CSV table of C-alpha atoms in Angstrom, one decimal:
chain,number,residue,atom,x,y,z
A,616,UNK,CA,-83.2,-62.9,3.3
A,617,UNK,CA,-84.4,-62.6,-0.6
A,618,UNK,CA,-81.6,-62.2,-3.2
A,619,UNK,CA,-83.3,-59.9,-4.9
A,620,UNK,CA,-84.3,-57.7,-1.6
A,621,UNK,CA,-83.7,-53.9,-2.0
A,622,UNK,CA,-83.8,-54.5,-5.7
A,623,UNK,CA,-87.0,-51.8,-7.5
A,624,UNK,CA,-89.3,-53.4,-9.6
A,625,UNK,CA,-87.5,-51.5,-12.1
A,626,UNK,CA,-84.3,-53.4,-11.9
A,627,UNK,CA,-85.4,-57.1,-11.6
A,628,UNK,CA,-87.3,-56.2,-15.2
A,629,UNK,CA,-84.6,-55.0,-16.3
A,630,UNK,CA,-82.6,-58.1,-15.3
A,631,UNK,CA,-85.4,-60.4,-16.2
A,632,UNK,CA,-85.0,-58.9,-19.8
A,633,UNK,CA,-81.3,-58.7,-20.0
A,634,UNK,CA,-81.5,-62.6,-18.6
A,635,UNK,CA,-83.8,-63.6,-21.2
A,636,UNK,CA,-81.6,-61.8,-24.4
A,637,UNK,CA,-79.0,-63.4,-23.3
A,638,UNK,CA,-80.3,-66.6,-22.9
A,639,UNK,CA,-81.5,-66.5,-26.4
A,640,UNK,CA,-78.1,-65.6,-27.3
A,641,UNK,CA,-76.4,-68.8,-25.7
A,642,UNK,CA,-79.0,-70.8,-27.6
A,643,UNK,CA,-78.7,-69.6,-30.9
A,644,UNK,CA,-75.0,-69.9,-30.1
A,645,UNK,CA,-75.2,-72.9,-29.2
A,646,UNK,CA,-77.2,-74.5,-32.1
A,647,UNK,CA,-74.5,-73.1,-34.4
A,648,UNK,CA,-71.7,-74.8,-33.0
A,649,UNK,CA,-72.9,-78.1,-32.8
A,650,UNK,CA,-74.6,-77.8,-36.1
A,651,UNK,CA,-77.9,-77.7,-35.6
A,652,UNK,CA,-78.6,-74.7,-37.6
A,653,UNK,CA,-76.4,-73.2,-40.6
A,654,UNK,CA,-74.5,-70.0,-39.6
A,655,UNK,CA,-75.9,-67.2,-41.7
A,656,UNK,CA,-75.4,-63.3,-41.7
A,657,UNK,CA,-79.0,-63.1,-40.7
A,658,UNK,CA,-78.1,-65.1,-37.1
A,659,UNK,CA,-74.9,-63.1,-37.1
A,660,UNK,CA,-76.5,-60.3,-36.7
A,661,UNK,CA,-79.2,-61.7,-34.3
A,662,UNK,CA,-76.3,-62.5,-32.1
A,663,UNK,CA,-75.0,-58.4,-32.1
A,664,UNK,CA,-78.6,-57.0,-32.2
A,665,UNK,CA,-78.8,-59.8,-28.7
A,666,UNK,CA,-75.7,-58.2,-27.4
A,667,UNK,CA,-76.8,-54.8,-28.2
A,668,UNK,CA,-80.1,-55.2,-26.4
A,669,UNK,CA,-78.5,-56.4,-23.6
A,670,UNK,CA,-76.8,-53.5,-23.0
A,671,UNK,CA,-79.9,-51.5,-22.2
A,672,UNK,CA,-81.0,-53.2,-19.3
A,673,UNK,CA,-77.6,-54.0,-18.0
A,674,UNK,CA,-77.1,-50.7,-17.4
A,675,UNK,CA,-80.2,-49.7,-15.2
A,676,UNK,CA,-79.2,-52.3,-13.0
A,677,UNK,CA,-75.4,-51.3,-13.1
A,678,UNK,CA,-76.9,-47.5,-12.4
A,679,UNK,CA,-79.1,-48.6,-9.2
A,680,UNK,CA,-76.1,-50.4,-7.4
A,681,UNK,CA,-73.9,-47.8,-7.8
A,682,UNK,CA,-76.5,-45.8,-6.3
A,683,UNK,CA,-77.4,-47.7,-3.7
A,684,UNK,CA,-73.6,-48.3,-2.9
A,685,UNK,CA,-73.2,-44.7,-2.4
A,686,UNK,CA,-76.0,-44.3,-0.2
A,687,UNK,CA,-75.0,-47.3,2.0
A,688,UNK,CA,-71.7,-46.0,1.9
A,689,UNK,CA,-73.1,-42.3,3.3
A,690,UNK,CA,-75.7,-43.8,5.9
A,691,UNK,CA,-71.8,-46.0,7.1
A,692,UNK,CA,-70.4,-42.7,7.4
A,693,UNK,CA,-73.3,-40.8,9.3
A,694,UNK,CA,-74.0,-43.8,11.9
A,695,UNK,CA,-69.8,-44.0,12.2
A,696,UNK,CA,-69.9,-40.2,13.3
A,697,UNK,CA,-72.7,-40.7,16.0
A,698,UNK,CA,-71.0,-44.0,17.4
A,699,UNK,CA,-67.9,-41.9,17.8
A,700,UNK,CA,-69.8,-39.2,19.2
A,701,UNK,CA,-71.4,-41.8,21.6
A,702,UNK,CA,-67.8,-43.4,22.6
A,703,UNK,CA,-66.3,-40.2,23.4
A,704,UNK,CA,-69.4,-39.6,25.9
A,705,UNK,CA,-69.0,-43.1,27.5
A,706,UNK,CA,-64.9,-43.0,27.6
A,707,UNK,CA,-65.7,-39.5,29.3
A,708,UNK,CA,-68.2,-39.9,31.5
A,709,UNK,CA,-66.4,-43.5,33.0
A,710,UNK,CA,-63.3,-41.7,33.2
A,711,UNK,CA,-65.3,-39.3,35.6
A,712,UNK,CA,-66.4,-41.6,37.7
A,713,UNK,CA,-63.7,-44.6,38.1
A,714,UNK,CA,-60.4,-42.7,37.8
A,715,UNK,CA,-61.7,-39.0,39.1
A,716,UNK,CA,-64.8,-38.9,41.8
A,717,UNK,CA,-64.6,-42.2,43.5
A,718,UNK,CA,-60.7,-42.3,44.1
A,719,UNK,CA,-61.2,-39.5,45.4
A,720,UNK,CA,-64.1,-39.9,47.4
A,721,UNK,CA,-62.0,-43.2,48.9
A,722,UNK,CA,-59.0,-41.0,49.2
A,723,UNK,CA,-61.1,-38.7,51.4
A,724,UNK,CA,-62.5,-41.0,53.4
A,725,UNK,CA,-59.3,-43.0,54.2
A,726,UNK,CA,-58.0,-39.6,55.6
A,727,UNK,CA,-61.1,-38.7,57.4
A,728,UNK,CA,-61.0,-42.6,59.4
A,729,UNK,CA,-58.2,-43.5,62.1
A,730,UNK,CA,-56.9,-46.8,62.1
A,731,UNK,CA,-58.7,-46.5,65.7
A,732,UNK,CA,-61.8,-45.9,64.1
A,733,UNK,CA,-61.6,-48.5,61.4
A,734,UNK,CA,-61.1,-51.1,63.7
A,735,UNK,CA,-63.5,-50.2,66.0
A,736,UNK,CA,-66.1,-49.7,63.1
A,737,UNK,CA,-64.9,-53.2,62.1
A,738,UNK,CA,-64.9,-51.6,58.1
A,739,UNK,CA,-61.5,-52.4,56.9
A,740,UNK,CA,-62.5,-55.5,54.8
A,741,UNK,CA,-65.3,-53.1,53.4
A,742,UNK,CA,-62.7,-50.4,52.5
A,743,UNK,CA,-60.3,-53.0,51.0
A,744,UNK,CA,-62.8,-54.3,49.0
A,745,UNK,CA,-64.4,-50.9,47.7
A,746,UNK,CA,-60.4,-50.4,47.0
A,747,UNK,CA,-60.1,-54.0,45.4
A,748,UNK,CA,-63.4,-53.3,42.8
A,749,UNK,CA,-62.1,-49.8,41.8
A,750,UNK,CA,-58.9,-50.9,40.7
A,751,UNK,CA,-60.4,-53.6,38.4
A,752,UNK,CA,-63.0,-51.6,37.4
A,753,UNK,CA,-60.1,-49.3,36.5
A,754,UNK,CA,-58.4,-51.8,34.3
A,755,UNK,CA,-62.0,-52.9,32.7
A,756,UNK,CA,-62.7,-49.0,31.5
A,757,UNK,CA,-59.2,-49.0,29.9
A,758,UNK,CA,-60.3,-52.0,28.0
A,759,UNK,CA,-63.7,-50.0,27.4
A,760,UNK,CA,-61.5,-46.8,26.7
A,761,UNK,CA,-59.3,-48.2,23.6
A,762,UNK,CA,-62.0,-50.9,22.0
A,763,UNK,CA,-64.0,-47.3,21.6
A,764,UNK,CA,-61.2,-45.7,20.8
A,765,UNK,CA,-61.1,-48.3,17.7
A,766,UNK,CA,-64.3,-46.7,16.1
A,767,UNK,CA,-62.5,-43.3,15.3
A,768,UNK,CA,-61.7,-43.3,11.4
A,769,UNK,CA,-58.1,-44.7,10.4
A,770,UNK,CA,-57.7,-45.5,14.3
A,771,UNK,CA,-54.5,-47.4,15.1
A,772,UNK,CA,-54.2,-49.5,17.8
A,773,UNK,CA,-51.9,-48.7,20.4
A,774,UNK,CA,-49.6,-51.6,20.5
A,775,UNK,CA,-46.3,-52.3,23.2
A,776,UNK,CA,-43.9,-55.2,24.2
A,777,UNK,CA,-45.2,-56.6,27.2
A,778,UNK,CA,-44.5,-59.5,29.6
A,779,UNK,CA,-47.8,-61.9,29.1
A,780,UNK,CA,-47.4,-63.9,32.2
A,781,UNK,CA,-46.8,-60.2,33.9
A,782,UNK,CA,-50.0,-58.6,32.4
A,783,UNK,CA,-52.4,-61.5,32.7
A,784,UNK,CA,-51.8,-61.9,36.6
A,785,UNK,CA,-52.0,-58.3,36.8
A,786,UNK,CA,-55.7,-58.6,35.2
A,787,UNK,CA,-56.8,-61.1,36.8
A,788,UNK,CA,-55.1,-60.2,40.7
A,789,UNK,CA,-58.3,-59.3,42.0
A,790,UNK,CA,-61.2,-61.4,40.2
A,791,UNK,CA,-62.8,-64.0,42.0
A,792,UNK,CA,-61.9,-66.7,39.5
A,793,UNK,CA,-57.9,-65.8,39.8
A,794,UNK,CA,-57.3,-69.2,41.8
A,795,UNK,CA,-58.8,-71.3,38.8
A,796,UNK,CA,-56.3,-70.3,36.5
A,797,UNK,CA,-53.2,-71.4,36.0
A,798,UNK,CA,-50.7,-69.2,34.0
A,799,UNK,CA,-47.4,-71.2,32.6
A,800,UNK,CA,-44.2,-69.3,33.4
A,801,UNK,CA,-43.0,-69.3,29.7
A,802,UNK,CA,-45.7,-67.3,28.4
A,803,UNK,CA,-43.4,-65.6,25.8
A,804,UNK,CA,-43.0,-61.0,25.6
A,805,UNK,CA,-45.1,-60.0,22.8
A,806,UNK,CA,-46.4,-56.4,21.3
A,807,UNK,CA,-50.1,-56.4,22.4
A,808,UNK,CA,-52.2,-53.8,23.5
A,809,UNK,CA,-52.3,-54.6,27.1
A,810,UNK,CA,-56.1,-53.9,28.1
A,811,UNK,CA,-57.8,-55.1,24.8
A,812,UNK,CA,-55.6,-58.1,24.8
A,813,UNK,CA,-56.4,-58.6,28.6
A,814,UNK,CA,-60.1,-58.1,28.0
A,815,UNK,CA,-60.0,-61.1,25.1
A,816,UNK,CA,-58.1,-63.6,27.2
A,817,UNK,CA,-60.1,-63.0,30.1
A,818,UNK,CA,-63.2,-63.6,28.3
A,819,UNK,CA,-61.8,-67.1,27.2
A,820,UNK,CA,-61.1,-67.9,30.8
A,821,UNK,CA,-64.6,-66.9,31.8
A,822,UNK,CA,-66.2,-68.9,29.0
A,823,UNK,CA,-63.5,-72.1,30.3
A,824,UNK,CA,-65.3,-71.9,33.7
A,825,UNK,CA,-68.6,-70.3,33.1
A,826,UNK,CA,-69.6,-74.1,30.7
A,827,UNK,CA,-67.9,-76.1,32.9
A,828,UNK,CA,-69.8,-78.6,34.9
A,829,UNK,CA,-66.5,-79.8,36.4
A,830,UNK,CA,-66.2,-80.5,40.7
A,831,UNK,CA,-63.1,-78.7,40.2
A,832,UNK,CA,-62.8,-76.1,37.7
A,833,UNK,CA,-59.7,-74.9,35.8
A,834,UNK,CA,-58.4,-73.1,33.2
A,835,UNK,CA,-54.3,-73.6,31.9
A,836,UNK,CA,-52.6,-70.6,29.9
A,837,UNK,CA,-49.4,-71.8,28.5
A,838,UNK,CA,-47.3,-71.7,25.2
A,839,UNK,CA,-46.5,-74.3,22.3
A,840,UNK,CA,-44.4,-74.7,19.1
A,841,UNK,CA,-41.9,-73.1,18.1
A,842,UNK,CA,-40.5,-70.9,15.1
A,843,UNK,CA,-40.7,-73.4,12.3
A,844,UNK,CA,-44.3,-74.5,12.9
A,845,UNK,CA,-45.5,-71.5,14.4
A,846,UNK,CA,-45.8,-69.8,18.1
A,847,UNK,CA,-49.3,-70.6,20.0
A,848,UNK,CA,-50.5,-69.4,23.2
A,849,UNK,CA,-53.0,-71.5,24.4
A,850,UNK,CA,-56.1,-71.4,26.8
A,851,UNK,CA,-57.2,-75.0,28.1
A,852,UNK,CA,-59.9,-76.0,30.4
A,853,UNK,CA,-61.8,-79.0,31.7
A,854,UNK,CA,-65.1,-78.4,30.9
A,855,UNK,CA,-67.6,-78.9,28.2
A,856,UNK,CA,-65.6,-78.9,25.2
A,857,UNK,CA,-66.7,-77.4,22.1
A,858,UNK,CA,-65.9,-78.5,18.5
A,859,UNK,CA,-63.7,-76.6,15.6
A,860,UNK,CA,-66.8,-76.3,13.8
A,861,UNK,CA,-68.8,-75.3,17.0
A,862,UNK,CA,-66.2,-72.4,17.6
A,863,UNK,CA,-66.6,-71.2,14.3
A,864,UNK,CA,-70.0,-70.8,14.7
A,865,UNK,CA,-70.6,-69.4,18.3
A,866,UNK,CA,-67.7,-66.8,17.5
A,867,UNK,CA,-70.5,-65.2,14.7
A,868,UNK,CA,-72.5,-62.3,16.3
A,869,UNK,CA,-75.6,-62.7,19.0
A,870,UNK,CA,-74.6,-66.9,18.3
A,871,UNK,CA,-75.5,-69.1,21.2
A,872,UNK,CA,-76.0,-73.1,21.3
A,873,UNK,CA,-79.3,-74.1,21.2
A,874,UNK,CA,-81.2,-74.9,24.7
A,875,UNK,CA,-78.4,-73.0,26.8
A,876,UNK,CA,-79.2,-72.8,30.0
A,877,UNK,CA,-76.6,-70.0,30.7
A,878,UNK,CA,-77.3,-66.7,30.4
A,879,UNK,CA,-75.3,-64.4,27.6
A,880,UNK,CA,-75.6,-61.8,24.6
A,881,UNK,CA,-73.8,-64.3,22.0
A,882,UNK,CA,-71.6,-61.3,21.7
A,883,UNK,CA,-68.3,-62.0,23.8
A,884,UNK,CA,-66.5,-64.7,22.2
A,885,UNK,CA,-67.3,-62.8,18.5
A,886,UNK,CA,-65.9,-59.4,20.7
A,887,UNK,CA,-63.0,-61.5,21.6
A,888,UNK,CA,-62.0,-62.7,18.0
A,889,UNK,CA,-62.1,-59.2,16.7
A,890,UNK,CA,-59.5,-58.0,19.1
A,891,UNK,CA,-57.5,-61.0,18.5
A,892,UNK,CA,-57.7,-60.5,14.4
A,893,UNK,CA,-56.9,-56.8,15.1
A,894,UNK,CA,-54.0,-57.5,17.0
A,895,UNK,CA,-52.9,-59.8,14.0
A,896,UNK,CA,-53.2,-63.2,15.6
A,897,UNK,CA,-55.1,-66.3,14.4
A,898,UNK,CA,-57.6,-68.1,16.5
A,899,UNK,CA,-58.7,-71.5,16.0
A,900,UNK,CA,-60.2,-74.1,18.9
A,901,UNK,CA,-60.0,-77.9,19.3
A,902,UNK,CA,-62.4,-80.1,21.3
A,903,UNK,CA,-59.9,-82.7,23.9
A,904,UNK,CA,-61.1,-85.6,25.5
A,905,UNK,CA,-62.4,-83.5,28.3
A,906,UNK,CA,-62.6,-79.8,27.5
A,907,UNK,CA,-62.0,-77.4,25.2
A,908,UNK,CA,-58.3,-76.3,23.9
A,909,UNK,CA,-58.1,-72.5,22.3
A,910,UNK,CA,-54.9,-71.4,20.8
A,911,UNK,CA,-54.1,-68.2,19.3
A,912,UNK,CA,-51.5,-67.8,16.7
A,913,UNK,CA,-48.9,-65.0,17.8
């Protein structure tokens, strides 16, 4: 992208002409001070006709960016409204579905059966499952419900002491990758939004295991330091390993590492980050010997 994109013909005259005055300025300036030339009235007055002439120009282009800023600023606002418009659909329409019609749709239909009939029918690991999928898919749209929630103007986020050992098995209870993870016992009670901050972590673990070309996959949550150097949580795993540097650059936007095979938006991990930052926590990564170690400054 051009510097001077977005810029009228107007404006890089005028800063081609305010450029060039004031580069005549420097020169003369210059020439005086190492003696080159004598200094007269006649160049001291060059010097404020320069400045004066520079002001013209300077102006348009101070004039068009302030213009431009407040019509950037307006188009912010207007897009803003319709993205909250468009959250308050989604949060509402989910919330119809996965905590209205299909509990109660399973509800029903739990009533309606007999264990006679269930067993006979041989559907009870069906049921258990439809059960299993609704409750996580629950516990995803609250995740959904407050990240959208974040787009309102001046939004807070909703923020309580929680149990992270507590909240992370609850999460993760009924995913298929649950036994791949290993959660630590001293993970310590922090103030976290519990389904944003569940929806970041468990993208880490999915990204631990998803480039991973390990026999046996795993991914370790545990804590480290202390309260002089500083409280981590940290996310390990035994699979690819990816760099400091590496990090930094797959957590920017639609970011992915050139001739992945796996498929992705490049839009989790930089997702992830944001809920992290908003939460107030730091997030940095470090490549081990095999695998990649994620810790996230509390």
């Amino acid at each position: 992208m051009s510097a001077f994109e977005g810029i009228s013909n107007k404006s890089k005259i005028a800063l081609a002409i305010a450029g060039a005055i004031m580069l005549v300025f420097f020169l003369v300036q210059t020439c005086i001070v190492f003696g080159v030339c004598e200094p007269t009235y006649f160049l001291a007055g060059f010097g404020y006709g320069c400045v004066i002439a520079f002001m013209p120009p300077f102006f348009i282009v101070v004039k068009e960016f302030l213009q431009n800023k407040a019509y950037v600023n307006a188009e912010l606002k207007k897009k803003n409204i319709y993205l909250e418009h468009a959250a308050k659909i989604i949060r509402h329409d989910m919330h119809s579905g996965i905590n209205t019609y299909l509990p109660r749709g399973i509800s029903s239909l739990k009533r309606r059966l007999k264990q006679e009939d269930i067993d006979s029918l041989k559907i009870g690991s069906p049921l258990q499952l439809i059960s299993d999928g609704l409750s996580h898919a629950q516990k995803v749209y609250s995740g959904v419900y407050e990240f959208t929630n974040l787009v309102k103007e001046n939004a807070q986020m909703n923020k309580k002491e929680h149990n992270i050992k507590s909240i992370l098995e609850d999460y993760l209870r009924l995913t298929a990758y649950k036994p791949s993870v290993i959660i630590d016992n001293n993970l310590p009670i922090i103030e976290v939004n519990e389904p944003l901050f569940c929806t970041a972590i468990d993208n880490l673990i999915r990204n631990g295991l998803k480039y991973n070309d390990s026999p046996t996959k795993w991914v370790k949550i545990y804590s480290e330091g202390n309260y002089h150097q500083g409280s981590f949580i940290c996310i390990e795993d035994n699979g690819r390993g990816i760099t400091k540097e590496e990090f930094i650059e797959l957590s920017k936007p639609y970011a992915r590492k050139p001739g992945q095979k796996e498929e992705g938006t490049g839009l989790g991990l930089n997702i992830c980050i944001e809920i992290l930052k908003e939460h107030g926590f730091g997030i940095t990564a470090e490549k081990q010997k095999q695998g990649t170690k994620i810790k996230i400054k509390i």
